[in-house]
Amino acid sequence: GAVVSQHPSRVICKSGTSVKIECRSLDFQATTMFWYRQFPKQSLMLMATSNEGSKATYEQGVEKDKFLINHASLTLSTLTVTSAHPEDSSFYICSARAAGTQRVNIQYFGAGTRLSVL
Amino acid sequence: GQQLNQSPQSMFIQEGEDVSMNCTSSSIFNTWLWYKQDPGEGPVLLIALYKAGELTSNGRLTAQFGTTRKDSFLNISASIPSDVGIYFCAGYAYSGAGSYQLTFGKGTKLSVIP
């Protein structure tokens, strides 16, 4: 299956600092990438959808100035958590959807990033 | 928005037993996907279903796209300890403004007793 690489897998930072998470599609081009947040024992919650070369679309309740998303190429999207606070601690997962294939409805997921804000 | 009702929420089974879980919705979906998530990892795609009535297998896993396009089930035969994890169903549907969105069920936590 297609491979999505997410980095870092775990990050611990001080309150007030910014953290950048990278998501790369390794063996396919992704016109659309997604960022999810997952709380313990819960399902995935979509934060935003990003299309290559355009601004991300944020879900209701997600602060776009807090969670900056950049989708600069067909294989790379980044999520920056700005001025992180303890309540931002969570498991963040990226996902990529293949472009130009019959199976465009399949989303492949990264391994996730565990963010802990002290 | 669309909602998926996934059941059961959790299950404990003996190794070797068969497992069945399902997702239902009041909305119609174009594609059904089944994922498995291990602790601390992202979801891994198990099976993708594209047509109403489609039945697809992947090893000991079998999934079907309901004929009404509003439901899907996943069966695991002869369970083994490594089947432990959380299984999510997900459905693709048109969400308006020319875009499609993937909606997730709340997951089924599977525990296998050796």
GROMACS .gro file of C-alpha atoms in nm:
model
  232
    1GLY     CA    1   0.000   0.000   0.000
    2ALA     CA    2   0.094   0.365  -0.026
    3VAL     CA    3   0.329   0.507   0.236
    4VAL     CA    4   0.281   0.826   0.431
    5SER     CA    5   0.568   0.937   0.650
    6GLN     CA    6   0.504   1.164   0.948
    7HIS     CA    7   0.776   1.327   1.152
    8PRO     CA    8   0.844   1.357   1.439
    9SER     CA    9   0.670   1.066   1.604
   10ARG     CA   10   0.693   1.228   1.943
   11VAL     CA   11   0.771   1.579   2.059
   12ILE     CA   12   0.785   1.741   2.398
   13CYS     CA   13   0.797   2.117   2.414
   14LYS     CA   14   0.762   2.404   2.655
   15SER     CA   15   0.447   2.608   2.670
   16GLY     CA   16   0.460   2.904   2.434
   17THR     CA   17   0.686   2.745   2.176
   18SER     CA   18   0.586   2.639   1.824
   19VAL     CA   19   0.607   2.289   1.689
   20LYS     CA   20   0.616   2.181   1.326
   21ILE     CA   21   0.498   1.840   1.211
   22GLU     CA   22   0.579   1.713   0.863
   23CYS     CA   23   0.376   1.476   0.651
   24ARG     CA   24   0.515   1.328   0.332
   25SER     CA   25   0.366   1.093   0.077
   26LEU     CA   26   0.660   0.876  -0.019
   27ASP     CA   27   0.545   0.685  -0.324
   28PHE     CA   28   0.253   0.880  -0.461
   29GLN     CA   29   0.143   1.234  -0.525
   30ALA     CA   30  -0.120   1.369  -0.293
   31THR     CA   31  -0.334   1.655  -0.415
   32THR     CA   32  -0.514   1.658  -0.084
   33MET     CA   33  -0.378   1.607   0.264
   34PHE     CA   34  -0.568   1.599   0.588
   35TRP     CA   35  -0.479   1.667   0.949
   36TYR     CA   36  -0.656   1.490   1.230
   37ARG     CA   37  -0.643   1.511   1.606
   38GLN     CA   38  -0.721   1.213   1.824
   39PHE     CA   39  -0.800   1.225   2.193
   40PRO     CA   40  -0.752   0.915   2.409
   41LYS     CA   41  -1.002   0.641   2.339
   42GLN     CA   42  -1.177   0.846   2.074
   43SER     CA   43  -1.205   0.844   1.699
   44LEU     CA   44  -1.017   1.073   1.465
   45MET     CA   45  -1.133   1.431   1.448
   46LEU     CA   46  -1.068   1.615   1.123
   47MET     CA   47  -0.896   1.946   1.181
   48ALA     CA   48  -0.833   2.069   0.829
   49THR     CA   49  -0.805   1.975   0.465
   50SER     CA   50  -0.528   2.111   0.251
   51ASN     CA   51  -0.494   2.111  -0.123
   52GLU     CA   52  -0.158   2.162  -0.284
   53GLY     CA   53  -0.092   2.526  -0.358
   54SER     CA   54  -0.401   2.664  -0.189
   55LYS     CA   55  -0.513   2.764   0.157
   56ALA     CA   56  -0.630   2.495   0.393
   57THR     CA   57  -0.994   2.452   0.482
   58TYR     CA   58  -1.043   2.431   0.856
   59GLU     CA   59  -1.322   2.249   1.035
   60GLN     CA   60  -1.552   2.444   1.261
   61GLY     CA   61  -1.391   2.522   1.592
   62VAL     CA   62  -1.033   2.477   1.474
   63GLU     CA   63  -0.826   2.796   1.500
   64LYS     CA   64  -0.644   2.856   1.175
   65ASP     CA   65  -0.398   3.096   1.338
   66LYS     CA   66  -0.318   2.834   1.597
   67PHE     CA   67  -0.274   2.544   1.361
   68LEU     CA   68  -0.091   2.666   1.053
   69ILE     CA   69  -0.102   2.432   0.758
   70ASN     CA   70   0.117   2.452   0.451
   71HIS     CA   71   0.086   2.220   0.152
   72ALA     CA   72   0.373   2.340  -0.062
   73SER     CA   73   0.408   2.040  -0.288
   74LEU     CA   74   0.225   1.726  -0.394
   75THR     CA   75   0.425   1.523  -0.144
   76LEU     CA   76   0.460   1.748   0.159
   77SER     CA   77   0.226   1.913   0.405
   78THR     CA   78   0.319   2.066   0.738
   79LEU     CA   79   0.122   2.148   1.049
   80THR     CA   80   0.264   2.407   1.284
   81VAL     CA   81   0.115   2.436   1.629
   82THR     CA   82   0.191   2.794   1.724
   83SER     CA   83   0.240   2.909   2.084
   84ALA     CA   84   0.157   2.564   2.210
   85HIS     CA   85  -0.016   2.522   2.545
   86PRO     CA   86  -0.080   2.212   2.754
   87GLU     CA   87  -0.432   2.180   2.615
   88ASP     CA   88  -0.279   2.132   2.270
   89SER     CA   89  -0.121   1.809   2.389
   90SER     CA   90  -0.267   1.535   2.177
   91PHE     CA   91  -0.204   1.278   1.905
   92TYR     CA   92  -0.194   1.440   1.562
   93ILE     CA   93  -0.226   1.228   1.250
   94CYS     CA   94  -0.186   1.330   0.889
   95SER     CA   95  -0.343   1.161   0.591
   96ALA     CA   96  -0.294   1.183   0.218
   97ARG     CA   97  -0.522   1.107  -0.071
   98ALA     CA   98  -0.374   0.994  -0.399
   99ALA     CA   99  -0.405   1.204  -0.712
  100GLY     CA  100  -0.476   1.083  -1.060
  101THR     CA  101  -0.569   0.727  -0.976
  102GLN     CA  102  -0.892   0.532  -0.988
  103ARG     CA  103  -0.885   0.488  -0.616
  104VAL     CA  104  -0.893   0.854  -0.524
  105ASN     CA  105  -1.119   0.790  -0.228
  106ILE     CA  106  -0.854   0.607  -0.030
  107GLN     CA  107  -0.678   0.799   0.241
  108TYR     CA  108  -0.347   0.670   0.375
  109PHE     CA  109  -0.237   0.773   0.719
  110GLY     CA  110   0.091   0.862   0.880
  111ALA     CA  111   0.200   0.700   1.205
  112GLY     CA  112   0.100   1.003   1.409
  113THR     CA  113   0.280   1.254   1.628
  114ARG     CA  114   0.240   1.254   2.002
  115LEU     CA  115   0.267   1.616   2.119
  116SER     CA  116   0.322   1.686   2.486
  117VAL     CA  117   0.330   2.050   2.595
  118LEU     CA  118   0.475   2.113   2.939
  119GLY     CA  119  -2.316   1.601   0.872
  120GLN     CA  120  -2.296   1.231   0.809
  121GLN     CA  121  -2.263   1.000   1.106
  122LEU     CA  122  -2.155   0.640   1.128
  123ASN     CA  123  -2.278   0.412   1.403
  124GLN     CA  124  -2.016   0.148   1.464
  125SER     CA  125  -2.078  -0.153   1.685
  126PRO     CA  126  -1.985  -0.313   1.904
  127GLN     CA  127  -1.783  -0.052   2.090
  128SER     CA  128  -1.557  -0.321   2.232
  129MET     CA  129  -1.534  -0.696   2.240
  130PHE     CA  130  -1.335  -0.964   2.418
  131ILE     CA  131  -1.297  -1.293   2.237
  132GLN     CA  132  -1.103  -1.613   2.269
  133GLU     CA  133  -0.819  -1.679   2.031
  134GLY     CA  134  -0.949  -1.876   1.735
  135GLU     CA  135  -1.298  -1.729   1.742
  136ASP     CA  136  -1.451  -1.535   1.458
  137VAL     CA  137  -1.531  -1.166   1.499
  138SER     CA  138  -1.791  -0.948   1.336
  139MET     CA  139  -1.838  -0.573   1.355
  140ASN     CA  140  -2.046  -0.333   1.152
  141CYS     CA  141  -2.122   0.025   1.067
  142THR     CA  142  -2.454   0.175   0.976
  143SER     CA  143  -2.566   0.518   0.872
  144SER     CA  144  -2.871   0.707   0.759
  145SER     CA  145  -2.660   0.852   0.478
  146ILE     CA  146  -2.544   0.691   0.155
  147PHE     CA  147  -2.172   0.643   0.103
  148ASN     CA  148  -1.974   0.597  -0.217
  149THR     CA  149  -1.685   0.411  -0.062
  150TRP     CA  150  -1.639   0.217   0.259
  151LEU     CA  151  -1.299   0.173   0.418
  152TRP     CA  152  -1.192  -0.037   0.713
  153TYR     CA  153  -0.883   0.058   0.913
  154LYS     CA  154  -0.699  -0.090   1.208
  155GLN     CA  155  -0.516   0.127   1.458
  156ASP     CA  156  -0.258  -0.005   1.702
  157PRO     CA  157  -0.176   0.198   2.015
  158GLY     CA  158   0.037   0.500   1.937
  159GLU     CA  159   0.015   0.443   1.562
  160GLY     CA  160  -0.186   0.582   1.274
  161PRO     CA  161  -0.469   0.384   1.112
  162VAL     CA  162  -0.368   0.124   0.858
  163LEU     CA  163  -0.600   0.048   0.569
  164LEU     CA  164  -0.734  -0.308   0.572
  165ILE     CA  165  -1.001  -0.319   0.304
  166ALA     CA  166  -1.158  -0.073   0.060
  167LEU     CA  167  -1.504  -0.125  -0.088
  168TYR     CA  168  -1.632   0.067  -0.389
  169LYS     CA  169  -1.959  -0.087  -0.505
  170ALA     CA  170  -2.286  -0.168  -0.333
  171GLY     CA  171  -2.293  -0.539  -0.255
  172GLU     CA  172  -1.919  -0.579  -0.301
  173LEU     CA  173  -1.761  -0.849  -0.087
  174THR     CA  174  -1.384  -0.832  -0.047
  175SER     CA  175  -1.136  -1.045   0.145
  176ASN     CA  176  -0.788  -0.973   0.271
  177GLY     CA  177  -0.650  -1.288   0.431
  178ARG     CA  178  -0.867  -1.369   0.731
  179LEU     CA  179  -1.059  -1.045   0.691
  180THR     CA  180  -1.377  -1.010   0.488
  181ALA     CA  181  -1.578  -0.694   0.443
  182GLN     CA  182  -1.894  -0.612   0.255
  183PHE     CA  183  -2.045  -0.293   0.117
  184GLY     CA  184  -2.414  -0.305   0.199
  185THR     CA  185  -2.662  -0.309  -0.089
  186THR     CA  186  -2.833   0.003   0.042
  187ARG     CA  187  -2.492   0.178   0.053
  188LYS     CA  188  -2.568   0.274   0.412
  189ASP     CA  189  -2.384  -0.002   0.593
  190SER     CA  190  -2.082  -0.227   0.594
  191PHE     CA  191  -1.950  -0.513   0.802
  192LEU     CA  192  -1.607  -0.655   0.874
  193ASN     CA  193  -1.548  -1.016   0.972
  194ILE     CA  194  -1.225  -1.159   1.111
  195SER     CA  195  -1.198  -1.535   1.107
  196ALA     CA  196  -0.989  -1.746   1.345
  197SER     CA  197  -0.866  -1.452   1.549
  198ILE     CA  198  -0.507  -1.441   1.672
  199PRO     CA  199  -0.344  -1.224   1.940
  200SER     CA  200  -0.204  -0.976   1.689
  201ASP     CA  201  -0.559  -0.890   1.582
  202VAL     CA  202  -0.583  -0.682   1.898
  203GLY     CA  203  -0.642  -0.316   1.825
  204ILE     CA  204  -0.907  -0.064   1.735
  205TYR     CA  205  -1.094  -0.112   1.410
  206PHE     CA  206  -1.251   0.188   1.241
  207CYS     CA  207  -1.499   0.196   0.960
  208ALA     CA  208  -1.495   0.503   0.739
  209GLY     CA  209  -1.725   0.613   0.463
  210TYR     CA  210  -1.675   0.854   0.177
  211ALA     CA  211  -1.963   1.075   0.074
  212TYR     CA  212  -2.021   1.399  -0.106
  213SER     CA  213  -2.006   1.682   0.143
  214GLY     CA  214  -2.101   1.969  -0.082
  215ALA     CA  215  -1.909   2.239  -0.272
  216GLY     CA  216  -1.751   1.979  -0.496
  217SER     CA  217  -1.572   1.793  -0.221
  218TYR     CA  218  -1.592   1.453  -0.061
  219GLN     CA  219  -1.529   1.385   0.304
  220LEU     CA  220  -1.429   1.076   0.496
  221THR     CA  221  -1.644   1.012   0.802
  222PHE     CA  222  -1.517   0.778   1.074
  223GLY     CA  223  -1.703   0.550   1.306
  224LYS     CA  224  -1.612   0.562   1.675
  225GLY     CA  225  -1.417   0.239   1.654
  226THR     CA  226  -1.440  -0.117   1.785
  227LYS     CA  227  -1.176  -0.213   2.038
  228LEU     CA  228  -1.089  -0.579   1.998
  229SER     CA  229  -0.921  -0.779   2.271
  230VAL     CA  230  -0.813  -1.138   2.206
  231ILE     CA  231  -0.766  -1.373   2.498
  232PRO     CA  232  -0.496  -1.632   2.425
   0.00000   0.00000   0.00000
